[in-house]
PDB file of C-alpha atoms in Angstrom:
ATOM      1  CA  UNK A  67      10.682 -15.197 -19.002  1.00 51.00           C
ATOM      2  CA  UNK A  68       9.254 -17.386 -16.248  1.00 71.00           C
ATOM      3  CA  UNK A  69       6.360 -16.067 -14.191  1.00 88.00           C
ATOM      4  CA  UNK A  70       5.300 -12.567 -15.251  1.00 97.00           C
ATOM      5  CA  UNK A  71       2.315 -10.618 -14.000  1.00 98.00           C
ATOM      6  CA  UNK A  72       0.259  -7.561 -14.752  1.00 98.00           C
ATOM      7  CA  UNK A  73      -0.209  -4.994 -11.951  1.00 98.00           C
ATOM      8  CA  UNK A  74      -2.991  -2.437 -11.694  1.00 99.00           C
ATOM      9  CA  UNK A  75      -3.286   0.459  -9.261  1.00 99.00           C
ATOM     10  CA  UNK A  76      -6.926   1.256  -8.456  1.00 98.00           C
ATOM     11  CA  UNK A  77      -7.448   4.712  -6.992  1.00 98.00           C
ATOM     12  CA  UNK A  78     -10.410   4.976  -4.633  1.00 98.00           C
ATOM     13  CA  UNK A  79      -9.937   8.254  -2.725  1.00 97.00           C
ATOM     14  CA  UNK A  80      -7.958  11.511  -2.657  1.00 96.00           C
ATOM     15  CA  UNK A  81      -7.105  13.867   0.207  1.00 95.00           C
ATOM     16  CA  UNK A  82      -6.707  17.559  -0.598  1.00 94.00           C
ATOM     17  CA  UNK A  83      -5.445  20.176   0.134  1.00 93.00           C
ATOM     18  CA  UNK A  84      -2.193  19.377   1.908  1.00 94.00           C
ATOM     19  CA  UNK A  85       0.796  21.374   3.097  1.00 93.00           C
ATOM     20  CA  UNK A  86       4.469  20.277   2.871  1.00 95.00           C
ATOM     21  CA  UNK A  87       4.708  19.471   6.577  1.00 94.00           C
ATOM     22  CA  UNK A  88       1.972  16.849   6.086  1.00 96.00           C
ATOM     23  CA  UNK A  89       4.060  15.023   3.480  1.00 97.00           C
ATOM     24  CA  UNK A  90       7.631  15.344   4.802  1.00 97.00           C
ATOM     25  CA  UNK A  91       8.986  15.072   8.319  1.00 95.00           C
ATOM     26  CA  UNK A  92      11.462  17.839   7.445  1.00 92.00           C
ATOM     27  CA  UNK A  93       9.886  19.775   4.562  1.00 93.00           C
ATOM     28  CA  UNK A  94      11.761  22.112   2.258  1.00 90.00           C
ATOM     29  CA  UNK A  95      11.255  25.590   3.813  1.00 90.00           C
ATOM     30  CA  UNK A  96      10.928  27.079   0.316  1.00 89.00           C
ATOM     31  CA  UNK A  97       7.902  24.930  -0.556  1.00 88.00           C
ATOM     32  CA  UNK A  98       4.498  26.474   0.027  1.00 84.00           C
ATOM     33  CA  UNK A  99       2.309  23.886  -1.711  1.00 84.00           C
ATOM     34  CA  UNK A 100       2.173  20.110  -1.566  1.00 91.00           C
ATOM     35  CA  UNK A 101       0.868  17.198  -3.593  1.00 94.00           C
ATOM     36  CA  UNK A 102      -2.519  15.678  -2.897  1.00 96.00           C
ATOM     37  CA  UNK A 103      -2.603  12.250  -1.252  1.00 97.00           C
ATOM     38  CA  UNK A 104      -4.117   9.518  -3.414  1.00 98.00           C
ATOM     39  CA  UNK A 105      -5.342   6.221  -1.974  1.00 98.00           C
ATOM     40  CA  UNK A 106      -4.842   2.994  -3.933  1.00 98.00           C
ATOM     41  CA  UNK A 107      -5.298  -0.740  -3.764  1.00 98.00           C
ATOM     42  CA  UNK A 108      -3.315  -2.907  -6.158  1.00 99.00           C
ATOM     43  CA  UNK A 109      -4.348  -5.926  -8.221  1.00 99.00           C
ATOM     44  CA  UNK A 110      -1.764  -8.466  -9.409  1.00 98.00           C
ATOM     45  CA  UNK A 111      -2.936 -10.655 -12.276  1.00 98.00           C
ATOM     46  CA  UNK A 112      -1.209 -13.585 -13.950  1.00 97.00           C
ATOM     47  CA  UNK A 113      -0.657 -17.314 -13.910  1.00 92.00           C
ATOM     48  CA  UNK A 114      -4.382 -17.903 -13.674  1.00 93.00           C
ATOM     49  CA  UNK A 115      -4.734 -16.023 -10.395  1.00 94.00           C
ATOM     50  CA  UNK A 116      -5.541 -12.577  -9.049  1.00 98.00           C
ATOM     51  CA  UNK A 117      -3.840 -11.295  -5.900  1.00 98.00           C
ATOM     52  CA  UNK A 118      -5.069  -8.184  -4.116  1.00 99.00           C
ATOM     53  CA  UNK A 119      -2.651  -5.951  -2.249  1.00 99.00           C
ATOM     54  CA  UNK A 120      -4.422  -4.003   0.526  1.00 99.00           C
ATOM     55  CA  UNK A 121      -8.144  -3.446   0.961  1.00 98.00           C
ATOM     56  CA  UNK A 122      -8.553   0.304   1.501  1.00 98.00           C
ATOM     57  CA  UNK A 123     -11.243   1.852   3.696  1.00 98.00           C
ATOM     58  CA  UNK A 124     -15.029   2.153   3.541  1.00 96.00           C
ATOM     59  CA  UNK A 125     -17.558   4.979   3.901  1.00 96.00           C
ATOM     60  CA  UNK A 126     -17.870   4.549   7.672  1.00 95.00           C
ATOM     61  CA  UNK A 127     -14.119   4.924   8.175  1.00 96.00           C
ATOM     62  CA  UNK A 128     -14.054   7.856   5.737  1.00 96.00           C
ATOM     63  CA  UNK A 129     -16.673   9.645   7.829  1.00 95.00           C
ATOM     64  CA  UNK A 130     -14.817   8.911  11.072  1.00 94.00           C
ATOM     65  CA  UNK A 131     -11.583  10.348   9.693  1.00 95.00           C
ATOM     66  CA  UNK A 132     -13.064  13.131   7.557  1.00 92.00           C
ATOM     67  CA  UNK A 133     -11.805  11.610   4.330  1.00 92.00           C
ATOM     68  CA  UNK A 134     -13.568  11.833   0.978  1.00 91.00           C
ATOM     69  CA  UNK A 135     -14.175   8.361  -0.434  1.00 96.00           C
ATOM     70  CA  UNK A 136     -14.599   8.386  -4.207  1.00 96.00           C
ATOM     71  CA  UNK A 137     -15.495   4.706  -4.466  1.00 97.00           C
ATOM     72  CA  UNK A 138     -15.255   1.776  -2.093  1.00 98.00           C
ATOM     73  CA  UNK A 139     -12.309  -0.387  -3.235  1.00 98.00           C
ATOM     74  CA  UNK A 140     -14.604  -3.427  -3.364  1.00 98.00           C
ATOM     75  CA  UNK A 141     -16.811  -1.584  -5.869  1.00 98.00           C
ATOM     76  CA  UNK A 142     -13.740  -0.374  -7.762  1.00 98.00           C
ATOM     77  CA  UNK A 143     -12.631  -3.977  -8.170  1.00 98.00           C
ATOM     78  CA  UNK A 144     -16.074  -5.002  -9.417  1.00 98.00           C
ATOM     79  CA  UNK A 145     -16.061  -2.200 -12.004  1.00 98.00           C
ATOM     80  CA  UNK A 146     -12.686  -3.528 -13.073  1.00 98.00           C
ATOM     81  CA  UNK A 147     -14.216  -6.972 -13.568  1.00 98.00           C
ATOM     82  CA  UNK A 148     -13.111  -8.641 -10.335  1.00 98.00           C
ATOM     83  CA  UNK A 149     -15.616  -9.873  -7.760  1.00 98.00           C
ATOM     84  CA  UNK A 150     -14.484  -9.765  -4.152  1.00 98.00           C
ATOM     85  CA  UNK A 151     -15.534 -13.363  -3.465  1.00 97.00           C
ATOM     86  CA  UNK A 152     -13.238 -14.584  -6.266  1.00 98.00           C
ATOM     87  CA  UNK A 153     -10.082 -13.248  -4.589  1.00 98.00           C
ATOM     88  CA  UNK A 154      -8.081 -16.072  -3.010  1.00 98.00           C
ATOM     89  CA  UNK A 155      -5.063 -14.133  -1.702  1.00 98.00           C
ATOM     90  CA  UNK A 156      -4.910 -10.693  -0.095  1.00 99.00           C
ATOM     91  CA  UNK A 157      -1.580  -9.187   0.925  1.00 99.00           C
ATOM     92  CA  UNK A 158      -2.017  -6.643   3.721  1.00 99.00           C
ATOM     93  CA  UNK A 159       1.071  -4.460   3.672  1.00 99.00           C
ATOM     94  CA  UNK A 160       0.242  -3.169   7.156  1.00 98.00           C
ATOM     95  CA  UNK A 161      -2.790  -2.710   9.372  1.00 98.00           C
ATOM     96  CA  UNK A 162      -3.315   1.060   9.134  1.00 98.00           C
ATOM     97  CA  UNK A 163      -6.924   2.069   8.485  1.00 98.00           C
ATOM     98  CA  UNK A 164      -6.444   2.939   4.798  1.00 98.00           C
ATOM     99  CA  UNK A 165      -4.795  -0.384   3.955  1.00 98.00           C
ATOM    100  CA  UNK A 166      -6.764  -2.866   6.058  1.00 98.00           C
ATOM    101  CA  UNK A 167     -10.438  -1.956   5.860  1.00 98.00           C
ATOM    102  CA  UNK A 168     -13.094  -4.078   4.157  1.00 98.00           C
ATOM    103  CA  UNK A 169     -11.531  -7.252   5.591  1.00 98.00           C
ATOM    104  CA  UNK A 170     -14.994  -8.792   5.872  1.00 98.00           C
ATOM    105  CA  UNK A 171     -15.661  -8.431   2.118  1.00 98.00           C
ATOM    106  CA  UNK A 172     -13.380 -11.199   0.842  1.00 98.00           C
ATOM    107  CA  UNK A 173     -14.931 -14.463   2.054  1.00 98.00           C
ATOM    108  CA  UNK A 174     -12.679 -16.755   0.005  1.00 98.00           C
ATOM    109  CA  UNK A 175      -9.388 -15.008   0.733  1.00 98.00           C
ATOM    110  CA  UNK A 176      -6.334 -15.950   2.714  1.00 98.00           C
ATOM    111  CA  UNK A 177      -4.649 -12.900   4.229  1.00 99.00           C
ATOM    112  CA  UNK A 178      -0.871 -12.478   4.137  1.00 99.00           C
ATOM    113  CA  UNK A 179       0.584 -10.383   6.954  1.00 98.00           C
ATOM    114  CA  UNK A 180       3.912  -9.891   8.671  1.00 98.00           C
ATOM    115  CA  UNK A 181       3.991 -11.501  12.100  1.00 98.00           C
ATOM    116  CA  UNK A 182       5.564  -8.330  13.526  1.00 98.00           C
ATOM    117  CA  UNK A 183       2.636  -6.228  12.303  1.00 98.00           C
ATOM    118  CA  UNK A 184       0.113  -8.326  14.198  1.00 98.00           C
ATOM    119  CA  UNK A 185       2.258  -8.130  17.327  1.00 98.00           C
ATOM    120  CA  UNK A 186       2.688  -4.368  16.920  1.00 98.00           C
ATOM    121  CA  UNK A 187      -1.012  -3.647  16.323  1.00 98.00           C
ATOM    122  CA  UNK A 188      -2.074  -5.658  19.399  1.00 98.00           C
ATOM    123  CA  UNK A 189       0.864  -4.911  21.706  1.00 98.00           C
ATOM    124  CA  UNK A 190       2.098  -2.316  24.163  1.00 98.00           C
ATOM    125  CA  UNK A 191       2.718   0.383  21.523  1.00 98.00           C
ATOM    126  CA  UNK A 192      -1.048   0.702  21.063  1.00 98.00           C
ATOM    127  CA  UNK A 193      -1.210   2.223  24.546  1.00 98.00           C
ATOM    128  CA  UNK A 194       0.287   5.342  22.924  1.00 98.00           C
ATOM    129  CA  UNK A 195      -2.313   7.499  21.198  1.00 98.00           C
ATOM    130  CA  UNK A 196       0.074   8.837  18.546  1.00 97.00           C
ATOM    131  CA  UNK A 197       1.167   5.350  17.471  1.00 98.00           C
ATOM    132  CA  UNK A 198      -2.375   4.004  17.740  1.00 98.00           C
ATOM    133  CA  UNK A 199      -4.012   6.755  15.690  1.00 98.00           C
ATOM    134  CA  UNK A 200      -3.500   5.247  12.178  1.00 98.00           C
ATOM    135  CA  UNK A 201      -5.066   1.958  13.277  1.00 98.00           C
ATOM    136  CA  UNK A 202      -8.745   1.094  13.561  1.00 98.00           C
ATOM    137  CA  UNK A 203      -9.665  -1.226  16.410  1.00 97.00           C
ATOM    138  CA  UNK A 204     -12.400  -2.718  14.204  1.00 97.00           C
ATOM    139  CA  UNK A 205      -9.894  -3.629  11.482  1.00 98.00           C
ATOM    140  CA  UNK A 206      -7.378  -5.066  13.914  1.00 98.00           C
ATOM    141  CA  UNK A 207      -9.922  -7.160  15.784  1.00 98.00           C
ATOM    142  CA  UNK A 208     -11.351  -8.436  12.513  1.00 98.00           C
ATOM    143  CA  UNK A 209      -7.874  -9.583  11.512  1.00 98.00           C
ATOM    144  CA  UNK A 210      -7.629 -11.338  14.873  1.00 98.00           C
ATOM    145  CA  UNK A 211     -10.877 -13.113  14.002  1.00 98.00           C
ATOM    146  CA  UNK A 212      -9.352 -14.187  10.693  1.00 98.00           C
ATOM    147  CA  UNK A 213      -6.376 -15.562  12.643  1.00 98.00           C
ATOM    148  CA  UNK A 214      -8.740 -17.609  14.793  1.00 98.00           C
ATOM    149  CA  UNK A 215     -10.520 -18.708  11.623  1.00 98.00           C
ATOM    150  CA  UNK A 216      -7.188 -19.999  10.253  1.00 98.00           C
ATOM    151  CA  UNK A 217      -7.333 -17.607   7.311  1.00 98.00           C
ATOM    152  CA  UNK A 218      -4.049 -15.764   7.904  1.00 98.00           C
ATOM    153  CA  UNK A 219      -0.598 -16.715   6.665  1.00 98.00           C
ATOM    154  CA  UNK A 220       2.080 -14.991   8.709  1.00 98.00           C
ATOM    155  CA  UNK A 221       5.413 -14.039   7.162  1.00 98.00           C
ATOM    156  CA  UNK A 222       8.588 -13.275   9.047  1.00 98.00           C
ATOM    157  CA  UNK A 223      10.790 -11.095   6.856  1.00 98.00           C
ATOM    158  CA  UNK A 224      10.731 -12.465   3.304  1.00 98.00           C
ATOM    159  CA  UNK A 225       7.977 -14.703   1.975  1.00 98.00           C
ATOM    160  CA  UNK A 226       6.464 -16.006  -1.255  1.00 98.00           C
ATOM    161  CA  UNK A 227       2.812 -15.523  -2.200  1.00 98.00           C
ATOM    162  CA  UNK A 228       3.145 -17.158  -5.627  1.00 98.00           C
ATOM    163  CA  UNK A 229       6.045 -17.863  -7.996  1.00 97.00           C
ATOM    164  CA  UNK A 230       7.297 -14.395  -8.908  1.00 98.00           C
ATOM    165  CA  UNK A 231       5.351 -12.578  -6.162  1.00 98.00           C
ATOM    166  CA  UNK A 232       7.206 -12.084  -2.876  1.00 98.00           C
ATOM    167  CA  UNK A 233       6.826  -9.980   0.274  1.00 99.00           C
ATOM    168  CA  UNK A 234       9.616  -8.322   2.236  1.00 98.00           C
ATOM    169  CA  UNK A 235       9.407  -6.716   5.665  1.00 98.00           C
ATOM    170  CA  UNK A 236      10.844  -3.182   5.755  1.00 98.00           C
ATOM    171  CA  UNK A 237       9.206  -1.689   8.848  1.00 98.00           C
ATOM    172  CA  UNK A 238       9.675   2.018   9.478  1.00 98.00           C
ATOM    173  CA  UNK A 239       6.232   3.498   8.861  1.00 98.00           C
ATOM    174  CA  UNK A 240       4.691   0.636  10.847  1.00 98.00           C
ATOM    175  CA  UNK A 241       6.735  -2.043  12.563  1.00 98.00           C
ATOM    176  CA  UNK A 242       5.538  -4.853  10.307  1.00 98.00           C
ATOM    177  CA  UNK A 243       5.207  -2.941   7.037  1.00 99.00           C
ATOM    178  CA  UNK A 244       5.936  -5.191   4.060  1.00 99.00           C
ATOM    179  CA  UNK A 245       6.496  -4.372   0.394  1.00 99.00           C
ATOM    180  CA  UNK A 246       5.562  -6.610  -2.535  1.00 99.00           C
ATOM    181  CA  UNK A 247       7.942  -7.510  -5.366  1.00 98.00           C
ATOM    182  CA  UNK A 248       6.283  -8.663  -8.591  1.00 98.00           C
ATOM    183  CA  UNK A 249       7.898 -10.064 -11.722  1.00 98.00           C
ATOM    184  CA  UNK A 250       6.601  -8.289 -14.828  1.00 98.00           C
ATOM    185  CA  UNK A 251       7.557  -8.106 -18.480  1.00 98.00           C
ATOM    186  CA  UNK A 252       9.559  -4.932 -17.739  1.00 98.00           C
ATOM    187  CA  UNK A 253      11.381  -6.492 -14.806  1.00 98.00           C
ATOM    188  CA  UNK A 254      10.629  -6.651 -11.088  1.00 98.00           C
ATOM    189  CA  UNK A 255       8.213  -3.973  -9.871  1.00 98.00           C
ATOM    190  CA  UNK A 256       8.041  -3.176  -6.157  1.00 99.00           C
ATOM    191  CA  UNK A 257       4.788  -2.013  -4.623  1.00 99.00           C
ATOM    192  CA  UNK A 258       6.376   0.065  -1.889  1.00 98.00           C
ATOM    193  CA  UNK A 259       3.120   0.873  -0.078  1.00 98.00           C
ATOM    194  CA  UNK A 260       3.988   3.268   2.746  1.00 98.00           C
ATOM    195  CA  UNK A 261       7.723   2.639   2.691  1.00 98.00           C
ATOM    196  CA  UNK A 262       7.425   5.765   0.532  1.00 98.00           C
ATOM    197  CA  UNK A 263       4.108   7.593   0.345  1.00 98.00           C
ATOM    198  CA  UNK A 264       5.563   9.772  -2.419  1.00 98.00           C
ATOM    199  CA  UNK A 265       8.440   9.396  -4.848  1.00 98.00           C
ATOM    200  CA  UNK A 266       9.933  12.356  -2.996  1.00 97.00           C
ATOM    201  CA  UNK A 267      10.081  10.563   0.354  1.00 98.00           C
ATOM    202  CA  UNK A 268      12.562   8.078  -1.105  1.00 98.00           C
ATOM    203  CA  UNK A 269      14.334  10.442  -3.515  1.00 97.00           C
ATOM    204  CA  UNK A 270      14.910  13.102  -0.843  1.00 96.00           C
ATOM    205  CA  UNK A 271      15.465  10.548   1.920  1.00 97.00           C
ATOM    206  CA  UNK A 272      12.837  12.433   3.906  1.00 97.00           C
ATOM    207  CA  UNK A 273      10.236  10.376   5.805  1.00 97.00           C
ATOM    208  CA  UNK A 274       6.499  10.809   5.694  1.00 98.00           C
ATOM    209  CA  UNK A 275       5.599  12.230   9.146  1.00 97.00           C
ATOM    210  CA  UNK A 276       3.734   9.109  10.326  1.00 98.00           C
ATOM    211  CA  UNK A 277       6.681   6.923  11.286  1.00 98.00           C
ATOM    212  CA  UNK A 278       7.378   4.321  13.950  1.00 98.00           C
ATOM    213  CA  UNK A 279      11.127   3.868  13.390  1.00 98.00           C
ATOM    214  CA  UNK A 280      13.095   6.323  11.266  1.00 98.00           C
ATOM    215  CA  UNK A 281      16.127   4.040  11.135  1.00 98.00           C
ATOM    216  CA  UNK A 282      14.078   1.170   9.742  1.00 98.00           C
ATOM    217  CA  UNK A 283      12.422   3.522   7.269  1.00 98.00           C
ATOM    218  CA  UNK A 284      15.792   4.725   5.957  1.00 98.00           C
ATOM    219  CA  UNK A 285      16.999   1.152   5.587  1.00 98.00           C
ATOM    220  CA  UNK A 286      13.675   0.291   3.954  1.00 98.00           C
ATOM    221  CA  UNK A 287      14.357   2.743   1.131  1.00 98.00           C
ATOM    222  CA  UNK A 288      17.556   0.866   0.360  1.00 98.00           C
ATOM    223  CA  UNK A 289      15.677  -2.444   0.410  1.00 98.00           C
ATOM    224  CA  UNK A 290      13.073  -1.082  -2.018  1.00 98.00           C
ATOM    225  CA  UNK A 291      15.762   0.185  -4.393  1.00 98.00           C
ATOM    226  CA  UNK A 292      17.618  -3.119  -4.283  1.00 98.00           C
ATOM    227  CA  UNK A 293      14.500  -5.192  -4.881  1.00 98.00           C
ATOM    228  CA  UNK A 294      13.373  -2.996  -7.783  1.00 98.00           C
ATOM    229  CA  UNK A 295      16.795  -2.692  -9.400  1.00 98.00           C
ATOM    230  CA  UNK A 296      15.788   0.487 -11.292  1.00 98.00           C
ATOM    231  CA  UNK A 297      14.288   3.811 -10.114  1.00 98.00           C
ATOM    232  CA  UNK A 298      11.310   3.422 -12.467  1.00 98.00           C
ATOM    233  CA  UNK A 299      10.296   0.094 -10.972  1.00 98.00           C
ATOM    234  CA  UNK A 300       9.178   1.100  -7.494  1.00 98.00           C
ATOM    235  CA  UNK A 301       5.650   2.372  -6.926  1.00 98.00           C
ATOM    236  CA  UNK A 302       4.974   4.706  -3.980  1.00 98.00           C
ATOM    237  CA  UNK A 303       1.849   4.156  -1.946  1.00 98.00           C
ATOM    238  CA  UNK A 304       0.001   7.468  -2.304  1.00 98.00           C
ATOM    239  CA  UNK A 305       1.615   9.609  -5.007  1.00 98.00           C
ATOM    240  CA  UNK A 306      -0.765  11.182  -7.579  1.00 98.00           C
ATOM    241  CA  UNK A 307       2.142  11.146 -10.048  1.00 98.00           C
ATOM    242  CA  UNK A 308       1.400   7.421 -10.498  1.00 98.00           C
ATOM    243  CA  UNK A 309      -1.879   8.272 -12.221  1.00 98.00           C
ATOM    244  CA  UNK A 310      -0.107  10.796 -14.449  1.00 98.00           C
ATOM    245  CA  UNK A 311       2.732   8.655 -15.774  1.00 98.00           C
ATOM    246  CA  UNK A 312       1.208   5.161 -16.064  1.00 98.00           C
ATOM    247  CA  UNK A 313      -1.297   4.190 -18.791  1.00 98.00           C
ATOM    248  CA  UNK A 314      -4.949   4.251 -17.867  1.00 98.00           C
ATOM    249  CA  UNK A 315      -6.374   0.723 -17.861  1.00 98.00           C
ATOM    250  CA  UNK A 316     -10.141   1.286 -17.626  1.00 98.00           C
ATOM    251  CA  UNK A 317     -12.872   3.725 -18.594  1.00 97.00           C
ATOM    252  CA  UNK A 318     -15.038   2.620 -15.650  1.00 97.00           C
ATOM    253  CA  UNK A 319     -12.655   3.163 -12.740  1.00 98.00           C
ATOM    254  CA  UNK A 320      -9.381   4.953 -12.013  1.00 98.00           C
ATOM    255  CA  UNK A 321      -7.048   2.059 -12.825  1.00 98.00           C
ATOM    256  CA  UNK A 322      -3.462   2.340 -14.037  1.00 98.00           C
ATOM    257  CA  UNK A 323      -1.197  -0.321 -15.562  1.00 98.00           C
ATOM    258  CA  UNK A 324       2.025  -0.517 -13.568  1.00 98.00           C
ATOM    259  CA  UNK A 325       3.500  -3.401 -15.563  1.00 98.00           C
ATOM    260  CA  UNK A 326       3.879  -1.045 -18.517  1.00 98.00           C
ATOM    261  CA  UNK A 327       6.621   1.552 -18.826  1.00 98.00           C
ATOM    262  CA  UNK A 328       5.904   5.008 -17.363  1.00 98.00           C
ATOM    263  CA  UNK A 329       5.805   8.060 -19.612  1.00 98.00           C
ATOM    264  CA  UNK A 330       8.478   9.725 -17.494  1.00 96.00           C
ATOM    265  CA  UNK A 331      11.683   8.215 -16.120  1.00 97.00           C
ATOM    266  CA  UNK A 332      13.304   8.907 -12.750  1.00 96.00           C
ATOM    267  CA  UNK A 333      16.669   7.507 -13.881  1.00 94.00           C
ATOM    268  CA  UNK A 334      19.467  10.048 -13.627  1.00 86.00           C
TER     269      UNK A 334
END
């Protein structure tokens, strides 16, 4: 079967309560309640290596943004049996605060980032408070330090992290947002990150309200579907349904095995 990997979603925080207008740019007027927002990092394991996708946020950032942090992602990884200093590759899907914190906690890692995301997070768009709001200046400047330390691999569009693990720029939510395609025993699984916060964003073709380019986001949904090849093989970035339909993988941390089949199918 070539290179196949295991994938684990590690949940480290939850935001509740929410209203439909917080989850959909154009919410259904008949909906009065909305799903919670779960925060995850993802661990890819196989071929003798472990690849981390995103690094979450820490207690300081949680306090700044009035978020409730259940467990720092670095501690979640350790409870799952993975020490931060053993991670050699970290894919940062984009530089928003909840995906690019803790960048100083992985001393052995090389960071994989879209070139457009670095340009976006340090360019003229950051003069606009609405576009700047999801970013943390501390996270962005720390990534700049990693660039100067020659610890960043930039990708332009499609790129390979390892045989069977590839990144693909989709944009939309953030200009350099990238998704990660991973070969597993059940076929390719796409970690969609914030290309779709919820299954519903993609299924309804309705964007999450934090969006840089709606056109790119709409095209990004098509890219995710094509890369996954089946509706059960894309994983949204923040949907609590993930923890309901995928097998639990630990009794020490909220970890879920995405390389296994879900208990519910989205195929029509």
